[in-house]
Coordinates of C-alpha atoms and ligand atoms in Angstrom, one line a residue:
M1 CA 130.1 -14.6 202.9
A2 CA 133.2 -12.7 202.0
T3 CA 133.8 -9.5 203.7
V4 CA 135.6 -6.4 202.6
A5 CA 138.1 -4.1 204.1
K6 CA 136.6 -0.6 205.0
A7 CA 136.5 1.6 201.9
V8 CA 139.5 3.9 201.7
P9 CA 139.9 7.4 200.2
Q10 CA 140.5 7.6 196.5
P11 CA 144.3 6.7 196.0
V12 CA 146.4 9.1 193.9
V13 CA 148.0 6.2 192.4
P14 CA 146.5 3.2 191.5
R15 CA 146.9 0.7 194.1
M16 CA 147.2 -3.1 193.5
A17 CA 143.7 -4.8 193.8
P18 CA 143.6 -7.4 196.4
R19 CA 143.2 -10.9 195.0
E20 CA 139.8 -11.5 194.1
D21 CA 138.4 -14.6 192.3
L22 CA 137.0 -13.6 189.0
N23 CA 135.8 -17.0 187.7
P24 CA 132.1 -16.1 186.7
F25 CA 130.6 -19.7 187.9
R26 CA 132.2 -19.4 191.3
I27 CA 130.9 -15.8 191.4
S28 CA 127.5 -17.1 190.5
Q29 CA 127.7 -19.4 193.4
I30 CA 128.9 -17.1 196.0
Q31 CA 125.8 -15.0 195.1
F32 CA 123.5 -18.1 195.3
D33 CA 125.0 -19.2 198.7
I34 CA 124.4 -15.7 200.2
A35 CA 120.6 -16.0 199.3
A36 CA 120.5 -19.8 200.5
E37 CA 122.0 -18.5 203.7
Y38 CA 119.3 -15.8 204.0
L39 CA 116.6 -18.4 203.1
K40 CA 118.2 -21.1 205.6
L41 CA 117.7 -23.7 202.7
E42 CA 118.5 -27.3 203.5
P43 CA 122.0 -28.5 202.4
G44 CA 120.7 -31.1 199.8
L45 CA 118.3 -28.3 198.3
R46 CA 121.4 -26.1 198.2
Q47 CA 123.4 -28.7 196.1
V48 CA 120.6 -29.1 193.6
L49 CA 120.3 -25.4 192.9
R50 CA 123.7 -24.4 192.7
T51 CA 125.0 -26.9 190.2
P52 CA 123.7 -27.2 186.5
K53 CA 121.4 -29.7 185.4
R54 CA 123.1 -30.4 182.3
V55 CA 126.2 -29.5 180.5
L56 CA 126.7 -30.4 176.7
E57 CA 130.0 -29.6 175.0
V58 CA 130.3 -30.0 171.3
S59 CA 132.6 -29.8 168.4
I60 CA 131.8 -27.9 165.5
P61 CA 133.6 -28.7 162.4
T62 CA 133.0 -25.7 159.8
K63 CA 134.1 -25.2 156.2
M64 CA 136.0 -21.7 156.2
D65 CA 136.0 -19.4 153.2
N66 CA 139.6 -20.5 152.1
G67 CA 138.4 -24.0 151.9
Q68 CA 139.9 -25.1 155.2
L69 CA 138.1 -27.1 158.0
K70 CA 138.1 -25.5 161.4
V71 CA 136.7 -27.1 164.5
F72 CA 135.0 -24.9 166.9
T73 CA 134.0 -25.6 170.5
G74 CA 130.6 -24.9 171.7
F75 CA 128.3 -25.5 174.8
R76 CA 125.0 -25.5 175.9
V77 CA 124.1 -25.4 179.6
Q78 CA 120.8 -26.1 181.3
H79 CA 121.1 -24.9 184.9
N80 CA 117.7 -25.6 186.1
I81 CA 114.3 -26.3 184.7
A82 CA 112.1 -26.6 187.8
R83 CA 109.7 -23.6 186.8
G84 CA 109.7 -24.2 183.0
P85 CA 111.7 -24.9 179.9
A86 CA 115.6 -23.5 179.9
K87 CA 115.8 -20.1 178.5
G88 CA 118.9 -18.2 177.8
G89 CA 120.9 -16.6 175.0
I90 CA 123.8 -17.9 172.8
R91 CA 127.1 -16.0 172.9
Y92 CA 129.7 -16.0 170.4
H93 CA 133.0 -14.6 171.7
P94 CA 136.7 -15.7 171.7
G95 CA 136.8 -15.6 175.6
V96 CA 133.9 -17.9 176.1
T97 CA 134.7 -20.7 178.7
L98 CA 132.6 -23.4 180.1
D99 CA 132.4 -21.8 183.5
E100 CA 131.3 -18.6 182.1
V101 CA 128.5 -20.3 180.2
K102 CA 127.6 -22.4 183.5
A103 CA 127.5 -18.8 185.2
L104 CA 125.4 -17.3 182.4
A105 CA 123.0 -20.1 182.5
S106 CA 122.3 -20.0 186.3
W107 CA 121.8 -16.1 186.1
M108 CA 119.1 -16.8 183.6
T109 CA 117.6 -19.0 186.4
W110 CA 117.5 -16.4 188.7
K111 CA 116.6 -13.8 186.2
T112 CA 113.4 -15.7 184.8
A113 CA 112.5 -16.2 188.5
T114 CA 113.1 -12.5 189.4
V115 CA 110.8 -11.4 186.8
N116 CA 108.4 -14.3 187.5
I117 CA 108.1 -15.8 184.1
P118 CA 107.8 -19.6 183.6
Y119 CA 111.0 -20.7 182.6
G120 CA 114.3 -22.2 184.1
G121 CA 118.0 -21.1 182.9
G122 CA 120.1 -22.0 180.1
K123 CA 122.9 -20.5 178.0
G124 CA 124.9 -21.4 175.0
G125 CA 128.2 -20.2 173.7
V126 CA 130.8 -20.8 170.8
I127 CA 134.5 -19.8 171.3
C128 CA 134.8 -18.0 168.1
D129 CA 136.0 -14.6 166.8
P130 CA 132.8 -13.5 165.0
K131 CA 134.3 -10.0 163.9
R132 CA 136.9 -11.9 161.9
M133 CA 134.4 -14.5 160.2
S134 CA 132.3 -14.0 157.1
K135 CA 128.7 -14.1 157.2
G136 CA 128.8 -17.5 155.1
E137 CA 131.4 -18.9 157.8
L138 CA 129.0 -17.6 160.7
E139 CA 126.0 -19.3 158.9
R140 CA 127.6 -22.7 158.5
M141 CA 129.1 -22.6 162.1
T142 CA 125.7 -21.8 163.5
R143 CA 123.8 -24.5 161.6
R144 CA 126.4 -27.1 162.5
Y145 CA 126.1 -26.0 166.2
T146 CA 122.4 -26.1 166.2
S147 CA 122.5 -29.7 164.8
E148 CA 125.1 -30.7 167.7
I149 CA 122.8 -29.3 170.4
L150 CA 119.6 -30.1 168.8
P151 CA 118.7 -33.2 170.9
I152 CA 118.3 -31.1 173.9
I153 CA 116.6 -27.8 172.6
G154 CA 113.1 -27.3 171.5
P155 CA 110.1 -25.1 172.5
E156 CA 109.3 -27.2 175.4
R157 CA 112.8 -28.0 176.3
D158 CA 115.3 -25.3 175.9
I159 CA 114.8 -22.0 174.0
P160 CA 117.8 -20.1 172.8
A161 CA 118.0 -16.3 172.0
P162 CA 120.6 -13.7 170.9
D163 CA 123.3 -12.8 173.3
V164 CA 127.0 -11.0 172.9
Y165 CA 127.6 -11.2 169.0
T166 CA 124.5 -13.0 168.0
D167 CA 121.6 -11.4 166.4
A168 CA 117.9 -12.0 164.7
Q169 CA 119.7 -13.5 161.7
T170 CA 121.7 -15.9 163.9
M171 CA 118.2 -17.0 165.3
A172 CA 116.8 -17.2 162.0
W173 CA 119.4 -19.9 160.9
I174 CA 119.0 -21.8 164.0
M175 CA 115.2 -21.7 163.6
D176 CA 115.6 -23.0 160.0
T177 CA 118.1 -25.8 160.9
Y178 CA 115.8 -27.1 163.7
S179 CA 112.8 -26.8 161.5
M180 CA 114.2 -28.8 158.5
T181 CA 115.6 -31.6 160.8
V182 CA 112.2 -31.8 162.7
G183 CA 110.4 -31.8 159.4
Y184 CA 107.9 -28.7 160.1
S185 CA 108.5 -25.1 160.7
S186 CA 108.8 -24.6 164.6
L187 CA 108.7 -20.8 165.5
G188 CA 109.0 -21.4 169.2
V189 CA 112.3 -23.0 169.3
V190 CA 114.2 -19.7 169.5
T191 CA 113.2 -16.3 170.5
G192 CA 114.7 -12.8 169.2
K193 CA 114.0 -13.9 165.4
P194 CA 113.2 -11.4 162.9
V195 CA 109.7 -9.9 163.0
S196 CA 109.2 -11.5 159.5
L197 CA 109.7 -15.0 161.0
G198 CA 107.6 -15.1 164.0
G199 CA 109.5 -12.4 166.0
S200 CA 108.1 -10.1 168.5
Q201 CA 107.6 -6.4 168.0
G202 CA 109.8 -4.6 170.6
R203 CA 112.0 -7.6 171.2
N204 CA 115.1 -5.9 169.8
E205 CA 114.7 -2.9 172.2
A206 CA 113.4 -5.2 175.1
T207 CA 116.7 -5.4 177.1
A208 CA 117.3 -1.6 176.9
R209 CA 113.7 -0.6 177.6
G210 CA 113.5 -3.0 180.5
C211 CA 116.5 -1.2 181.9
L212 CA 115.1 2.2 181.4
F213 CA 111.7 0.8 183.1
A214 CA 113.7 -0.5 186.0
T215 CA 116.0 2.8 186.2
E216 CA 113.0 5.0 186.2
E217 CA 111.5 3.4 189.5
A218 CA 115.1 3.5 190.9
C219 CA 115.2 7.2 190.1
K220 CA 111.9 7.7 192.0
V221 CA 113.3 5.8 195.1
K222 CA 116.4 7.8 195.0
R223 CA 114.7 11.2 194.3
I224 CA 116.8 11.8 191.0
P225 CA 115.1 13.4 188.4
L226 CA 115.7 11.2 185.1
R227 CA 115.1 14.2 183.0
G228 CA 118.7 16.0 182.8
A229 CA 120.4 13.0 184.8
S230 CA 123.9 12.6 183.4
V231 CA 124.3 8.7 181.9
A232 CA 127.6 6.9 181.2
I233 CA 127.1 3.8 179.1
Q234 CA 130.0 1.2 178.9
G235 CA 129.3 -1.1 176.0
F236 CA 127.5 0.1 172.6
G237 CA 126.1 -3.2 171.2
N238 CA 122.3 -4.1 171.4
A239 CA 121.7 -3.3 175.0
G240 CA 124.1 -0.2 175.4
S241 CA 123.3 1.7 172.0
I242 CA 119.5 1.0 172.3
A243 CA 119.8 2.2 176.1
A244 CA 121.6 5.4 175.0
R245 CA 118.6 6.2 172.4
L246 CA 115.9 5.4 174.9
F247 CA 117.4 7.3 177.9
A248 CA 118.1 10.2 175.6
E249 CA 114.2 10.3 174.5
K250 CA 113.6 10.7 178.3
R251 CA 115.8 13.9 178.2
A252 CA 118.6 12.3 180.3
K253 CA 122.1 13.6 179.1
I254 CA 124.3 10.6 177.6
V255 CA 127.8 12.1 178.8
A256 CA 130.1 9.0 177.9
I257 CA 129.8 5.9 175.7
S258 CA 132.3 3.2 174.7
D259 CA 132.9 -0.1 173.0
S260 CA 135.7 -2.6 173.0
R261 CA 138.2 -0.2 171.3
G262 CA 137.4 2.7 173.8
G263 CA 135.1 5.5 174.5
V264 CA 134.1 9.3 174.1
Y265 CA 132.9 11.8 176.6
N266 CA 131.1 15.1 176.3
P267 CA 129.9 16.6 179.6
R268 CA 127.2 18.6 177.5
G269 CA 125.9 15.4 176.0
I270 CA 126.4 13.1 173.1
D271 CA 123.7 12.4 170.6
P272 CA 123.0 8.7 170.6
L273 CA 121.7 8.9 166.9
R274 CA 124.9 10.5 165.6
A275 CA 127.1 7.7 167.6
I276 CA 125.1 4.9 166.3
R277 CA 125.5 6.0 162.7
Y278 CA 129.2 6.8 163.3
K279 CA 129.6 3.4 164.7
E280 CA 128.0 1.9 161.7
R281 CA 130.4 3.6 159.3
S282 CA 133.9 3.2 161.5
G283 CA 133.1 -0.1 163.7
T284 CA 133.6 2.1 166.7
V285 CA 132.4 4.9 168.7
V286 CA 136.1 6.2 169.2
G287 CA 136.8 9.2 167.0
M288 CA 133.4 10.6 166.6
P289 CA 133.3 14.3 166.2
G290 CA 132.1 16.5 169.1
A291 CA 133.4 14.4 171.9
S292 CA 136.8 13.9 173.5
R293 CA 138.2 10.4 174.0
I294 CA 138.2 8.6 177.5
S295 CA 139.0 5.1 178.3
N296 CA 136.7 2.2 179.2
D297 CA 138.3 2.4 182.8
D298 CA 137.7 6.0 183.2
L299 CA 134.3 5.9 181.9
L300 CA 133.3 3.6 184.7
T301 CA 134.5 6.1 187.5
L302 CA 133.2 9.2 185.9
K303 CA 131.1 11.5 187.9
C304 CA 127.4 10.9 186.8
D305 CA 123.9 9.8 188.1
I306 CA 123.5 6.8 186.1
L307 CA 126.1 4.2 185.0
I308 CA 124.8 1.4 182.6
P309 CA 127.6 -1.4 182.2
A310 CA 126.5 -3.0 179.0
A311 CA 129.4 -5.1 177.8
L312 CA 130.9 -8.0 179.7
E313 CA 131.6 -9.5 183.0
N314 CA 133.9 -8.4 185.9
V315 CA 134.1 -4.5 185.1
I316 CA 133.2 -3.3 188.7
T317 CA 135.7 -5.1 190.9
L318 CA 137.5 -4.3 194.1
H319 CA 139.6 -2.6 191.9
N320 CA 137.5 0.4 191.4
A321 CA 134.3 -0.3 193.5
D322 CA 135.4 2.6 195.9
Q323 CA 135.9 5.0 192.8
I324 CA 132.5 4.6 191.4
K325 CA 130.8 7.7 191.3
A326 CA 127.1 7.2 189.8
K327 CA 124.5 7.2 192.2
I328 CA 122.6 4.4 190.3
V329 CA 124.4 1.4 188.4
A330 CA 122.0 -0.3 186.0
E331 CA 123.7 -3.4 184.9
A332 CA 122.5 -4.1 181.4
A333 CA 125.2 -6.8 180.8
N334 CA 125.4 -9.7 183.0
G335 CA 127.8 -10.3 185.8
T336 CA 129.4 -6.9 185.6
T337 CA 130.0 -6.7 189.4
T338 CA 131.8 -8.9 191.8
P339 CA 130.3 -10.0 195.2
H340 CA 133.2 -7.9 196.9
A341 CA 132.4 -4.9 195.0
D342 CA 128.7 -5.2 195.8
E343 CA 129.5 -4.9 199.4
V344 CA 131.6 -1.9 198.8
L345 CA 128.9 0.0 196.5
Y346 CA 126.5 -0.8 199.5
R347 CA 128.2 0.7 201.8
R348 CA 128.9 3.7 199.8
G349 CA 125.4 4.1 199.2
V350 CA 125.2 3.3 195.3
F351 CA 121.9 1.9 194.1
V352 CA 122.4 -0.9 192.1
L353 CA 119.8 -2.3 189.7
P354 CA 121.4 -6.1 189.7
D355 CA 121.7 -7.8 186.1
I356 CA 119.1 -10.4 187.0
L357 CA 116.5 -7.5 187.1
A358 CA 118.1 -4.6 185.1
N359 CA 118.5 -6.7 181.9
A360 CA 115.6 -9.1 182.3
G361 CA 113.5 -7.1 179.8
G362 CA 115.2 -9.1 177.1
V363 CA 114.0 -12.5 178.2
T364 CA 110.6 -11.1 179.3
V365 CA 109.9 -10.1 175.8
S366 CA 111.5 -13.4 174.5
Y367 CA 108.8 -15.1 176.7
F368 CA 106.2 -12.9 174.9
E369 CA 107.6 -13.9 171.5
W370 CA 107.5 -17.7 172.5
A371 CA 103.8 -17.2 173.8
Q372 CA 102.9 -15.5 170.5
D373 CA 104.7 -18.1 168.5
L374 CA 102.8 -21.0 170.4
Q375 CA 99.5 -19.2 170.0
G376 CA 100.0 -18.0 166.3
Y377 CA 98.8 -14.8 167.2
F378 CA 100.8 -11.8 167.4
W379 CA 100.5 -8.4 169.4
E380 CA 101.1 -4.8 168.5
E381 CA 104.2 -3.2 169.8
N382 CA 102.3 -0.9 172.3
E383 CA 100.9 -4.0 174.0
V384 CA 104.2 -5.6 174.1
N385 CA 105.7 -2.5 175.9
T386 CA 102.7 -2.1 178.1
R387 CA 103.0 -5.7 179.3
L388 CA 107.0 -5.4 179.7
E389 CA 106.6 -2.2 181.8
K390 CA 104.1 -4.1 184.0
V391 CA 106.3 -6.8 184.5
M392 CA 109.6 -4.8 185.1
K393 CA 107.7 -2.4 187.7
R394 CA 106.5 -5.3 189.7
A395 CA 109.9 -7.0 189.8
F396 CA 111.6 -3.9 190.8
Y397 CA 109.2 -3.2 193.9
D398 CA 109.3 -7.0 194.6
V399 CA 113.1 -6.8 194.8
Y400 CA 112.9 -3.5 196.8
E401 CA 110.6 -4.7 199.5
T402 CA 112.7 -7.7 199.9
M403 CA 115.7 -5.5 200.2
R404 CA 114.1 -3.7 203.1
K405 CA 112.6 -6.8 204.7
Y406 CA 116.1 -8.3 204.7
H407 CA 118.2 -5.2 205.2
T408 CA 120.5 -6.1 202.5
H409 CA 121.7 -5.1 199.1
S410 CA 119.7 -5.1 196.1
R411 CA 121.2 -8.1 194.5
A412 CA 121.1 -10.2 197.7
A413 CA 117.5 -9.1 197.7
A414 CA 117.0 -10.0 194.1
Y415 CA 118.6 -13.3 194.7
I416 CA 116.4 -14.0 197.8
L417 CA 113.3 -13.6 195.7
A418 CA 114.6 -15.6 192.9
V419 CA 116.2 -18.7 194.7
G420 CA 112.8 -18.7 196.9
R421 CA 110.6 -19.1 194.1
V422 CA 112.8 -21.6 192.3
A423 CA 113.4 -23.6 195.8
E424 CA 109.6 -23.5 196.2
A425 CA 108.8 -25.0 192.8
T426 CA 111.5 -27.7 193.2
L427 CA 110.1 -28.7 196.8
V428 CA 106.6 -28.8 195.7
R429 CA 107.5 -31.0 192.5
G430 CA 109.5 -33.6 195.2
L431 CA 112.3 -35.6 194.0
F432 CA 112.2 -37.9 190.9
P433 CA 112.1 -41.0 191.3
Ligands
LIG1 N1 120.6 -13.2 176.3 C1 119.7 -12.4 177.0 C2 120.1 -12.3 178.5 O1 121.0 -12.7 179.0 C3 118.3 -12.8 176.6 C4 118.0 -14.3 176.8 C5 116.6 -14.6 176.3 O2 116.0 -13.7 175.6 O3 116.3 -15.7 176.5 O4 119.0 -12.3 179.3

């Protein structure tokens, strides 16, 4: 396990960060290794659990609106299926790499195990810039990508869902392409679908709502009243914008929000609904009236009670971990904090709700959606939210007790819990052949 130098007082001028490996897949393996060490797993079992089971790379020829053909590269990775079908989102982003998708797939394995739902972990990604593509281009690319990964997906094999820059419409295209190919309507092949197409009530808000439920428990443990607590949110997509709304409904004060273009800050509070409307019109929260400008970097180190990173990986690193002033960090996005930064935050008493717990509400309601699809029987939103709350609370206290038992930080505890569950399933199944 890597160790870090003692936290130093906040420097006046930004110092050069020591070299830190930011490759997400290697980071995911370090996180796994820490838990494997605590659990004293056999070396052979470690090898099985730290590498993906299946990796598929596909070429996606797509007709663009100008008549030209463009070939995109996409991936689908199934990290582990010991406890059930692979499960995880599909990401459209110019920065997608195979190592990122491998890391995201493994985080799904540990996430589904942390909240104890009967899935393994998978993830998909396409290297593209969806902001510069028309709806028609996105639809054609999505349908061809679906057709290329079709041999390995399915309600019993691997169930995709939305992730960064994909949404319910993307899932509808995937469901349709899959269904037309197999010859019948398969609702359970993807989750996060529109409610009119076998989607679940509450799925769209589920990541943010799950994050709220976990944060409420963390606030109890840390004795911080959520009412009146100051909250800074980095990232204003599905998770970040809905978290802003739900936390504000609990009377927390949203002091800063940001997106890829920058952020805005108002110590007296920002109205999330106004911010959402402003972003719908201008494509960014930057420039919204009644708040001053703040950079993404400054938002992360703002003095606040709760920091919610809800964008991409590697935002809390050795570079800024000793300057984080929040008391609770709730990771609505995946892979936001590096292992070195974890050590610094732990030593400084910051309570981290790790991604595999904090944002597991999304996949939990995906599980509810899949269960409803397979049964052909749909639940009311109240029932979805009540069941989600139960799952998130139980997972929070499972992690919290593991933390106390092993005297370690919350991410290590969540991994000990999750890796332990997957290891147990693997051992009891035995090795084939
Ligand atoms: N993409 C989301 C995540 O990272 C949701 C995955 C799912 O619902 O399968 O957890």
